[in-house]
């Protein structure tokens, strides 16, 4: 027996989630099955009515056997040999009966002998036999006499005859072997309950099955009942139902196969329309210039068909979307150009402001304390404004698609330098490295990649409390180098996580602006990684926040710059000063 963990659980799919083709085929098969069942049912009812009418005609013909004339003497005339022996009445005296039997026998023998001796004496012998039989007392009841007269001559198997009189009910039937059998007490009660309305009724006779019974009143106020079995009718109906069911099943299966092909061909234009929508859905519509040239084929835009109406409407919608995307792209280009121009123009006055503020600290003349404080604030804010302008200018250049420097970069050494810089900037945090033994090289801009690492580390140290563990790791997965910066801080709010790489995105009080964050640090990370044909993603939960950067490796390995594996041993002077990291 398999354990519950290994059992396959079949989850039913709701019909509302079926495909259109499946629903059409299911409805078609359901409709055909319903129509077939109705046809089989109506045919069976009609056929049963016809068969029952035929049986009723036979029943009325058999009921006419009760009207045949009674012979001169019943005992010596031929009767149905299969009827059971009937008991003699108890009122007859045995001696008288024996004498009568002797006289009858003697008369019969005398008549037979006379017939053998001479043909001339045949009529006299017959008359003597008739006279002797007439003198014999009757040993049968009136009901038994009528039933015996009913079964005289050839009778179909299963035929039933019964007489209901004041003295009781007596009846018999012929079984399938051609032998006569008396009715049982239960069967006699059923026969006695048939109304004498000259109308056939259907009754169950136990093991004999259903019978069609007809009762009528004779001229002597006795009720005679005639019955015929319905086994043949029921067998015919069963056989017809089975044949019709098989034919209907084969028809439904053939219709399902043909319907599948027809529905597949009919829905082919709709699949082409869906393929067009799928190609549009795969286009990057969220940024940059979008050439929305995909359209539904002209053959699938016929307004006289339902699919053509959908195709024409989709083409009109794609035209409107393309125009809207073109207008958006033009607006974005104007905005980017404006930001680039403004950033470029602001660098000169900001440099002048910063220079004049620094000049006041170098003068030999006495400067009041409040003026010194005000100028220090001016110098600090000008530096922050300069960094913001530089970030905006960098984003504008990346958005415009300006090419970056392409050269082999040792990512291992880059991570070591960035972590050393972060350790100096935030001595209250605990930084760790997890690097492979061999150096990992990618192709890209060293300054921009260093800025990516610096921004991620600055984001970790800025928005986590002192004592937080920050780990920078590097792994290799096939042709991809994976850089990760993981901290065990309070995490990013769930509502901010989907927007963390957008511009000017800032967190709540747990990730505050105490270090002068502008909300552009992670936006620069995403833009630089995308410019290097990589991907960046973030996952966060309380106690673990991870930023993963995937970059294509520099292949073949012969082009990499070898270097000794580095380890973090304390504050060091990096080869290249890291740029300020802003989030």
XYZ file of N, CA and C in Angstrom, residues 228-362:
405
model
N -52.334 -13.950 -22.356
C -51.186 -14.291 -23.204
C -49.927 -13.686 -22.569
N -48.809 -14.395 -22.616
C -47.585 -13.873 -21.982
C -46.982 -12.724 -22.776
N -46.268 -11.838 -22.054
C -45.592 -10.699 -22.677
C -44.082 -10.905 -22.784
N -43.638 -12.152 -22.629
C -42.200 -12.408 -22.714
C -41.640 -12.028 -24.078
N -42.376 -12.369 -25.125
C -41.890 -12.059 -26.461
C -41.841 -10.555 -26.697
N -42.842 -9.848 -26.191
C -42.857 -8.384 -26.324
C -41.664 -7.775 -25.588
N -41.458 -8.214 -24.337
C -40.348 -7.664 -23.559
C -38.999 -8.027 -24.175
N -38.867 -9.271 -24.693
C -37.604 -9.658 -25.325
C -37.334 -8.818 -26.564
N -38.386 -8.562 -27.357
C -38.222 -7.724 -28.551
C -37.805 -6.304 -28.168
N -38.443 -5.761 -27.130
C -38.079 -4.405 -26.687
C -36.644 -4.365 -26.171
N -36.234 -5.372 -25.405
C -34.864 -5.390 -24.890
C -33.850 -5.473 -26.018
N -34.119 -6.344 -26.982
C -33.202 -6.487 -28.110
C -33.124 -5.194 -28.927
N -34.283 -4.575 -29.155
C -34.290 -3.320 -29.902
C -33.558 -2.215 -29.142
N -33.736 -2.156 -27.820
C -33.055 -1.122 -27.023
C -31.546 -1.301 -27.059
N -31.091 -2.534 -26.964
C -29.657 -2.784 -27.024
C -29.083 -2.402 -28.387
N -29.774 -2.792 -29.451
C -29.279 -2.441 -30.788
C -29.275 -0.933 -30.978
N -30.363 -0.276 -30.568
C -30.427 1.183 -30.715
C -29.375 1.864 -29.855
N -29.119 1.339 -28.634
C -28.081 1.931 -27.790
C -26.699 1.816 -28.406
N -26.403 0.631 -28.972
C -25.096 0.460 -29.619
C -24.961 1.387 -30.822
N -26.022 1.459 -31.617
C -25.983 2.349 -32.780
C -25.812 3.804 -32.347
N -26.537 4.213 -31.279
C -26.403 5.590 -30.791
C -25.000 5.853 -30.270
N -24.415 4.874 -29.551
C -23.059 5.054 -29.038
C -22.057 5.192 -30.163
N -22.190 4.345 -31.184
C -21.289 4.452 -32.337
C -21.489 5.786 -33.042
N -22.750 6.216 -33.141
C -23.014 7.500 -33.783
C -22.419 8.667 -33.017
N -22.537 8.630 -31.688
C -21.958 9.710 -30.875
C -20.438 9.720 -30.993
N -19.815 8.531 -30.989
C -18.359 8.470 -31.135
C -17.929 9.004 -32.500
N -18.651 8.588 -33.575
C -18.309 9.103 -34.905
C -18.523 10.608 -34.981
N -19.602 11.091 -34.369
C -19.840 12.538 -34.372
C -18.782 13.278 -33.579
N -18.296 12.661 -32.481
C -17.238 13.312 -31.701
C -15.953 13.425 -32.519
N -15.609 12.357 -33.255
C -14.399 12.409 -34.087
C -14.553 13.460 -35.189
N -15.701 13.420 -35.859
C -15.922 14.416 -36.909
C -16.016 15.823 -36.330
N -16.672 15.954 -35.163
C -16.771 17.271 -34.541
C -15.432 17.837 -34.138
N -14.527 16.950 -33.669
C -13.187 17.420 -33.313
C -12.481 18.038 -34.509
N -12.560 17.343 -35.648
C -11.922 17.878 -36.854
C -12.592 19.172 -37.307
N -13.927 19.198 -37.257
C -14.631 20.399 -37.707
C -14.348 21.583 -36.794
N -14.377 21.342 -35.474
C -14.101 22.442 -34.528
C -12.662 22.924 -34.671
N -11.732 21.981 -34.893
C -10.328 22.386 -35.064
C -10.167 23.294 -36.281
N -10.814 22.917 -37.381
C -10.718 23.743 -38.590
C -11.440 25.073 -38.391
N -12.590 25.020 -37.707
C -13.363 26.250 -37.507
C -12.641 27.237 -36.614
N -11.924 26.742 -35.607
C -11.236 27.626 -34.662
C -9.844 28.020 -35.125
N -9.423 27.570 -36.310
C -8.090 27.932 -36.784
C -7.910 29.438 -36.922
N -8.867 30.197 -37.472
C -8.698 31.664 -37.491
C -8.574 32.263 -36.097
N -9.324 31.725 -35.144
C -9.224 32.246 -33.785
C -7.841 31.982 -33.186
N -7.242 30.834 -33.530
C -5.876 30.567 -33.053
C -4.880 31.543 -33.669
N -5.091 31.924 -34.916
C -4.204 32.922 -35.523
C -4.342 34.276 -34.833
N -5.565 34.633 -34.484
C -5.765 35.889 -33.745
C -5.088 35.810 -32.380
N -5.223 34.661 -31.705
C -4.569 34.494 -30.398
C -3.057 34.531 -30.539
N -2.513 33.959 -31.624
C -1.064 34.016 -31.833
C -0.598 35.461 -32.023
N -1.389 36.258 -32.712
C -1.035 37.678 -32.863
C -1.025 38.383 -31.509
N -2.038 38.133 -30.695
C -2.063 38.739 -29.359
C -0.890 38.261 -28.513
N -0.487 37.003 -28.668
C 0.652 36.488 -27.892
C 1.951 37.175 -28.327
N 2.126 37.391 -29.611
C 3.335 38.097 -30.070
C 3.374 39.523 -29.549
N 2.227 40.162 -29.494
C 2.192 41.526 -28.934
C 2.523 41.492 -27.448
N 2.014 40.464 -26.739
C 2.274 40.384 -25.301
C 3.748 40.158 -25.001
N 4.504 39.574 -25.933
C 5.927 39.328 -25.709
C 6.792 40.544 -25.992
N 6.235 41.591 -26.574
C 7.024 42.790 -26.873
C 7.263 43.591 -25.595
N 8.447 44.182 -25.448
C 8.708 45.061 -24.286
C 8.028 46.413 -24.481
N 6.883 46.572 -23.884
C 6.094 47.795 -24.070
C 6.278 48.805 -22.961
N 7.071 48.468 -21.945
C 7.135 49.343 -20.778
C 8.138 50.474 -20.927
N 9.060 50.348 -21.862
C 10.079 51.386 -21.996
C 10.621 51.416 -23.415
N 11.259 52.560 -23.731
C 11.913 52.694 -25.020
C 10.940 52.815 -26.171
N 11.489 52.857 -27.370
C 10.679 52.961 -28.579
C 10.156 51.580 -28.947
N 8.867 51.475 -29.176
C 8.215 50.205 -29.480
C 7.672 50.269 -30.899
N 8.160 49.362 -31.745
C 7.660 49.263 -33.118
C 6.547 48.224 -33.136
N 5.326 48.672 -32.926
C 4.175 47.778 -32.829
C 3.615 47.540 -34.227
N 4.323 46.701 -34.990
C 3.909 46.420 -36.364
C 3.144 45.117 -36.498
N 2.925 44.404 -35.414
C 2.212 43.132 -35.475
C 0.722 43.402 -35.667
N 0.135 42.708 -36.642
C -1.287 42.852 -36.915
C -1.897 41.491 -37.230
N -3.215 41.404 -37.055
C -3.951 40.202 -37.442
C -3.993 40.117 -38.961
N -3.777 38.932 -39.561
C -3.827 38.829 -41.028
C -5.167 39.320 -41.576
N -5.104 39.845 -42.790
C -6.295 40.432 -43.391
C -7.407 39.408 -43.586
N -7.023 38.145 -43.800
C -8.029 37.109 -44.025
C -8.867 36.858 -42.772
N -8.353 37.232 -41.608
C -9.066 37.007 -40.342
C -9.722 38.274 -39.814
N -9.958 39.252 -40.687
C -10.603 40.500 -40.259
C -11.908 40.747 -41.019
N -12.516 39.682 -41.521
C -13.777 39.819 -42.254
C -14.885 40.164 -41.258
N -15.512 41.331 -41.377
C -16.534 41.721 -40.391
C -17.806 40.892 -40.470
N -17.943 40.041 -41.496
C -19.142 39.210 -41.610
C -19.079 37.981 -40.706
N -17.929 37.691 -40.139
C -17.784 36.551 -39.235
C -17.429 37.038 -37.840
N -17.722 36.205 -36.841
C -17.421 36.593 -35.466
C -15.918 36.712 -35.239
N -15.159 35.746 -35.752
C -13.703 35.818 -35.597
C -13.148 37.022 -36.340
N -13.710 37.315 -37.512
C -13.259 38.498 -38.248
C -13.534 39.787 -37.491
N -14.656 39.864 -36.797
C -14.945 41.051 -35.982
C -13.931 41.198 -34.854
N -13.575 40.058 -34.224
C -12.558 40.119 -33.167
C -11.215 40.553 -33.738
N -10.832 39.990 -34.897
C -9.557 40.356 -35.503
C -9.503 41.830 -35.895
N -10.599 42.341 -36.490
C -10.625 43.755 -36.863
C -10.556 44.650 -35.628
N -11.289 44.271 -34.571
C -11.233 45.071 -33.338
C -9.839 45.043 -32.732
N -9.161 43.875 -32.785
C -7.803 43.790 -32.248
C -6.841 44.652 -33.050
N -6.996 44.691 -34.362
C -6.132 45.549 -35.179
C -6.347 47.019 -34.843
N -7.602 47.417 -34.669
C -7.860 48.816 -34.286
C -7.250 49.124 -32.921
N -7.383 48.190 -32.004
C -6.807 48.409 -30.676
C -5.288 48.507 -30.750
N -4.660 47.642 -31.552
C -3.204 47.697 -31.693
C -2.774 49.013 -32.322
N -3.577 49.540 -33.256
C -3.255 50.845 -33.834
C -3.287 51.945 -32.798
N -4.312 51.942 -31.946
C -4.395 52.956 -30.886
C -3.244 52.800 -29.891
N -2.921 51.548 -29.542
C -1.819 51.338 -28.600
C -0.500 51.794 -29.201
N -0.288 51.490 -30.480
C 0.945 51.924 -31.114
C 1.079 53.434 -31.129
N -0.040 54.127 -31.424
C 0.011 55.593 -31.408
C 0.285 56.117 -30.000
N -0.339 55.493 -28.990
C -0.102 55.932 -27.613
C 1.346 55.676 -27.191
N 1.902 54.531 -27.581
C 3.291 54.242 -27.228
C 4.253 55.186 -27.929
N 3.940 55.521 -29.175
C 4.806 56.479 -29.882
C 4.768 57.849 -29.205
N 3.566 58.285 -28.776
C 3.467 59.571 -28.074
C 4.200 59.512 -26.737
N 4.085 58.376 -26.042
C 4.792 58.243 -24.772
C 6.296 58.276 -24.980
N 6.751 57.592 -26.009
C 8.197 57.575 -26.251
C 8.707 58.969 -26.589
N 7.936 59.692 -27.382
C 8.361 61.059 -27.707
C 8.410 61.922 -26.451
N 7.420 61.763 -25.581
C 7.426 62.537 -24.334
C 8.618 62.147 -23.451
N 8.913 60.842 -23.376
C 10.052 60.402 -22.580
C 11.361 60.945 -23.137
N 11.476 60.952 -24.444
C 12.714 61.459 -25.035
C 12.885 62.946 -24.736
N 11.775 63.691 -24.813
C 11.874 65.112 -24.469
C 12.239 65.295 -23.001
N 11.662 64.467 -22.115
C 11.978 64.572 -20.694
C 13.427 64.203 -20.419
N 13.896 63.145 -21.065
C 15.279 62.743 -20.846
C 16.254 63.813 -21.355
N 15.900 64.367 -22.511
C 16.766 65.425 -23.026
C 16.747 66.638 -22.098
N 15.567 66.907 -21.562
C 15.477 68.023 -20.626
C 16.305 67.757 -19.363
N 16.208 66.554 -18.814
C 16.984 66.225 -17.621
C 18.479 66.276 -17.909
N 18.858 65.755 -19.090
C 20.284 65.800 -19.426
C 20.779 67.238 -19.552
N 19.963 68.074 -20.207
C 20.377 69.473 -20.371
C 20.422 70.189 -19.031
N 19.391 69.947 -18.204
C 19.363 70.615 -16.902
C 20.513 70.145 -16.029
N 20.764 68.839 -16.032
C 21.861 68.316 -15.213
C 23.197 68.877 -15.673
N 23.343 68.934 -16.985
C 24.608 69.470 -17.490
C 24.762 70.948 -17.156
N 23.668 71.688 -17.279
C 23.742 73.127 -17.003
C 23.907 73.417 -15.518
N 23.400 72.516 -14.663
C 23.495 72.772 -13.230
C 24.881 72.443 -12.673
N 25.657 71.670 -13.361
C 26.958 71.277 -12.812
C 27.876 72.488 -12.644
N 27.829 73.418 -13.582
C 28.719 74.593 -13.484
C 28.343 75.493 -12.310
N 27.060 75.909 -12.165
C 26.744 76.754 -11.004
C 26.929 76.033 -9.671
N 26.675 74.722 -9.627
C 26.890 73.998 -8.382
C 28.365 73.937 -8.033
N 29.197 73.781 -9.043
C 30.640 73.798 -8.773
C 31.080 75.183 -8.276
N 30.487 76.254 -8.840
C 30.823 77.607 -8.385
C 30.359 77.823 -6.947
N 29.141 77.346 -6.620
C 28.642 77.508 -5.252
C 29.536 76.761 -4.272
N 29.894 75.546 -4.617
C 30.758 74.764 -3.733
C 32.127 75.432 -3.584
N 32.641 76.017 -4.673
C 33.952 76.690 -4.586
C 33.920 77.923 -3.718
N 32.872 78.735 -3.865
C 32.794 79.941 -3.047
C 32.585 79.592 -1.576
N 31.814 78.521 -1.310
C 31.631 78.115 0.082
C 32.941 77.625 0.684
N 33.723 76.933 -0.080
C 35.014 76.462 0.420
C 35.990 77.625 0.590
N 35.846 78.665 -0.248
C 36.748 79.819 -0.169
C 36.570 80.575 1.151
N 35.360 80.593 1.674
C 35.148 81.298 2.936
C 35.895 80.624 4.086
N 36.158 79.317 3.983
C 36.892 78.629 5.035
C 38.395 78.874 4.924
N 38.848 79.352 3.789
C 40.282 79.560 3.610
C 40.709 81.030 3.831
